[in-house]
XYZ file of C-alpha atoms in Angstrom:
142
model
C 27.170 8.310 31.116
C 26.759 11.006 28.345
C 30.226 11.720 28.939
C 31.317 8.603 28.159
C 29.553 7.859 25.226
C 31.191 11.283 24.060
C 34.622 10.233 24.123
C 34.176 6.601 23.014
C 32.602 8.527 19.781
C 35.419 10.911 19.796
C 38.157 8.056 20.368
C 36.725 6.010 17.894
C 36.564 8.531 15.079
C 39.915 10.366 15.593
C 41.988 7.610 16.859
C 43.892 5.043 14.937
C 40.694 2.591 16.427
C 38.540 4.495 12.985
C 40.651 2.711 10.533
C 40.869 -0.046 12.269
C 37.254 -0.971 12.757
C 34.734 -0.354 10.163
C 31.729 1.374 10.404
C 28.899 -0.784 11.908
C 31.321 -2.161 14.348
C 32.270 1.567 15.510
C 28.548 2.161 15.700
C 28.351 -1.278 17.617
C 31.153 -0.078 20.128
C 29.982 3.518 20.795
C 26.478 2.254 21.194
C 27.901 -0.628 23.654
C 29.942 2.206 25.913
C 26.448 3.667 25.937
C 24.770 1.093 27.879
C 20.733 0.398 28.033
C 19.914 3.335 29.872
C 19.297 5.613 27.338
C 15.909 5.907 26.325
C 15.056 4.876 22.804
C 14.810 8.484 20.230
C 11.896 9.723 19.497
C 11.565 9.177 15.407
C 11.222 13.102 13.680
C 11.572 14.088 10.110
C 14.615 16.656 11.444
C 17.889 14.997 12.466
C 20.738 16.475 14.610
C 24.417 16.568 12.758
C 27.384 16.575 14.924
C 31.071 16.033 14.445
C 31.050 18.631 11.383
C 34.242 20.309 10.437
C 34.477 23.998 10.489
C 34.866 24.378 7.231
C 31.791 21.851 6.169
C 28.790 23.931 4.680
C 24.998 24.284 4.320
C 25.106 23.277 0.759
C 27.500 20.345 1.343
C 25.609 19.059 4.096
C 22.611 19.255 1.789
C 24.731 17.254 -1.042
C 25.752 14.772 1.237
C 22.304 14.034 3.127
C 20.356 14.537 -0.228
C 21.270 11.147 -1.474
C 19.067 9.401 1.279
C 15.942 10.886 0.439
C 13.923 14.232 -0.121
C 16.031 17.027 1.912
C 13.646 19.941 3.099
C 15.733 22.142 4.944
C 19.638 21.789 6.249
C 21.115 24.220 8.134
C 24.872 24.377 9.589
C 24.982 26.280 13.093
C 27.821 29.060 12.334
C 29.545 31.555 14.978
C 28.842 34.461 14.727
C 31.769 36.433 14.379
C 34.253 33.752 12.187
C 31.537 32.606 10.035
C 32.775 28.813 10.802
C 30.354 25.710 11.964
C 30.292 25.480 15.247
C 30.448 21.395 14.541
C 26.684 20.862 14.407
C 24.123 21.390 12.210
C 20.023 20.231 11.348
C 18.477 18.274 8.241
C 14.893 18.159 7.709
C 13.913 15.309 5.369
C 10.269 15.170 3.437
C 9.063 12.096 5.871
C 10.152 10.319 8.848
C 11.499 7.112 6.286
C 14.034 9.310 4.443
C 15.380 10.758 7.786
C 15.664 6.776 8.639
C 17.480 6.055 5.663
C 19.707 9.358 6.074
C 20.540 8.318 9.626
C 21.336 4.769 8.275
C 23.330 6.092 5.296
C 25.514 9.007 6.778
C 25.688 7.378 10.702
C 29.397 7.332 11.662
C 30.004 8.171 8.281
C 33.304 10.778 7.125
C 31.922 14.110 5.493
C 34.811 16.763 4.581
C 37.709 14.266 6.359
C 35.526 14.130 9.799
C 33.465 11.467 11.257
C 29.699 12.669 11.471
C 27.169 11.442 13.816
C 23.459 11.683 12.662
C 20.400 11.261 15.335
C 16.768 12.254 15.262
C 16.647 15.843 16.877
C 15.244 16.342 19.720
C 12.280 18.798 20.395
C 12.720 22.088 21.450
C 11.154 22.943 25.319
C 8.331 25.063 25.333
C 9.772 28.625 25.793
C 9.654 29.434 29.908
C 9.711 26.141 30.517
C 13.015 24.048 31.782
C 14.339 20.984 30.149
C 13.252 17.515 31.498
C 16.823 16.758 33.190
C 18.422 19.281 34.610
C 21.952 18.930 33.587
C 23.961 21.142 36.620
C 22.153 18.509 39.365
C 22.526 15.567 37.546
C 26.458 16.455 37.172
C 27.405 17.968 40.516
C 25.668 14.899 42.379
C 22.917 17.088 44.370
């Protein structure tokens, strides 16, 4: 199901669909190919960026986010050796309410000529300790 949420995203914000629909009803369509089995996110002050162009940086994801509310923290995830974004990045807002508004405000939103996607982050596993779903069983059907 994951994987199909994926590419409606990706369909919806690269395709000729992304000027054709506006905004909430992408949301509306991406969250529709998601169906109701999702769980509901946990709110957190820290939200998960994705859909980030390689050239997009910390300070411009700071800018951009920054208008919603107190920013703490943003961070885009680079490689290593190129220096690029790897597509993905964090914000950390002041309170739980300005990472709502930033969520509401930059949501399926275009940052550097990309669609962005913006989602409360999930927490990190306790190190030693595997994830809840096991992602290898739950895709090869065991």
């Amino acid at each position: 199901m994951a994987m199909r949420l994926g590419f409606a995203r990706r369909l919806l914000s690269t395709s000729s669909f992304a000027s054709q629909l506006s905004a909430p009803a992408a949301t509306a369509a991406a969250t529709a190919a998601a169906g109701s089995d999702k769980p509901a996110p946990i709110p957190s002050d820290t939200l998960f960026v994705s859909g980030l162009n390689k050239r997009t940086t910390t300070e411009k994801l700071h800018e951009s986010f920054s208008q919603f509310g107190q920013v703490v923290h943003a961070k885009v995830v680079t490689d290593r050796n190129s220096g690029y974004s790897k597509g993905f990045g964090f914000v950390k807002y002041a309170s739980i309410e300005d990472a709502g508004k930033g969520i509401e405000g930059m949501d399926a939103k275009f940052l550097d000529g990309w669609v962005i996607f913006a989602e409360y982050a999930r927490p990190r596993p306790p190190p030693g300790q595997a994830p809840t779903q096991d992602t290898y069983t739950r895709r090869s059907g065991y």
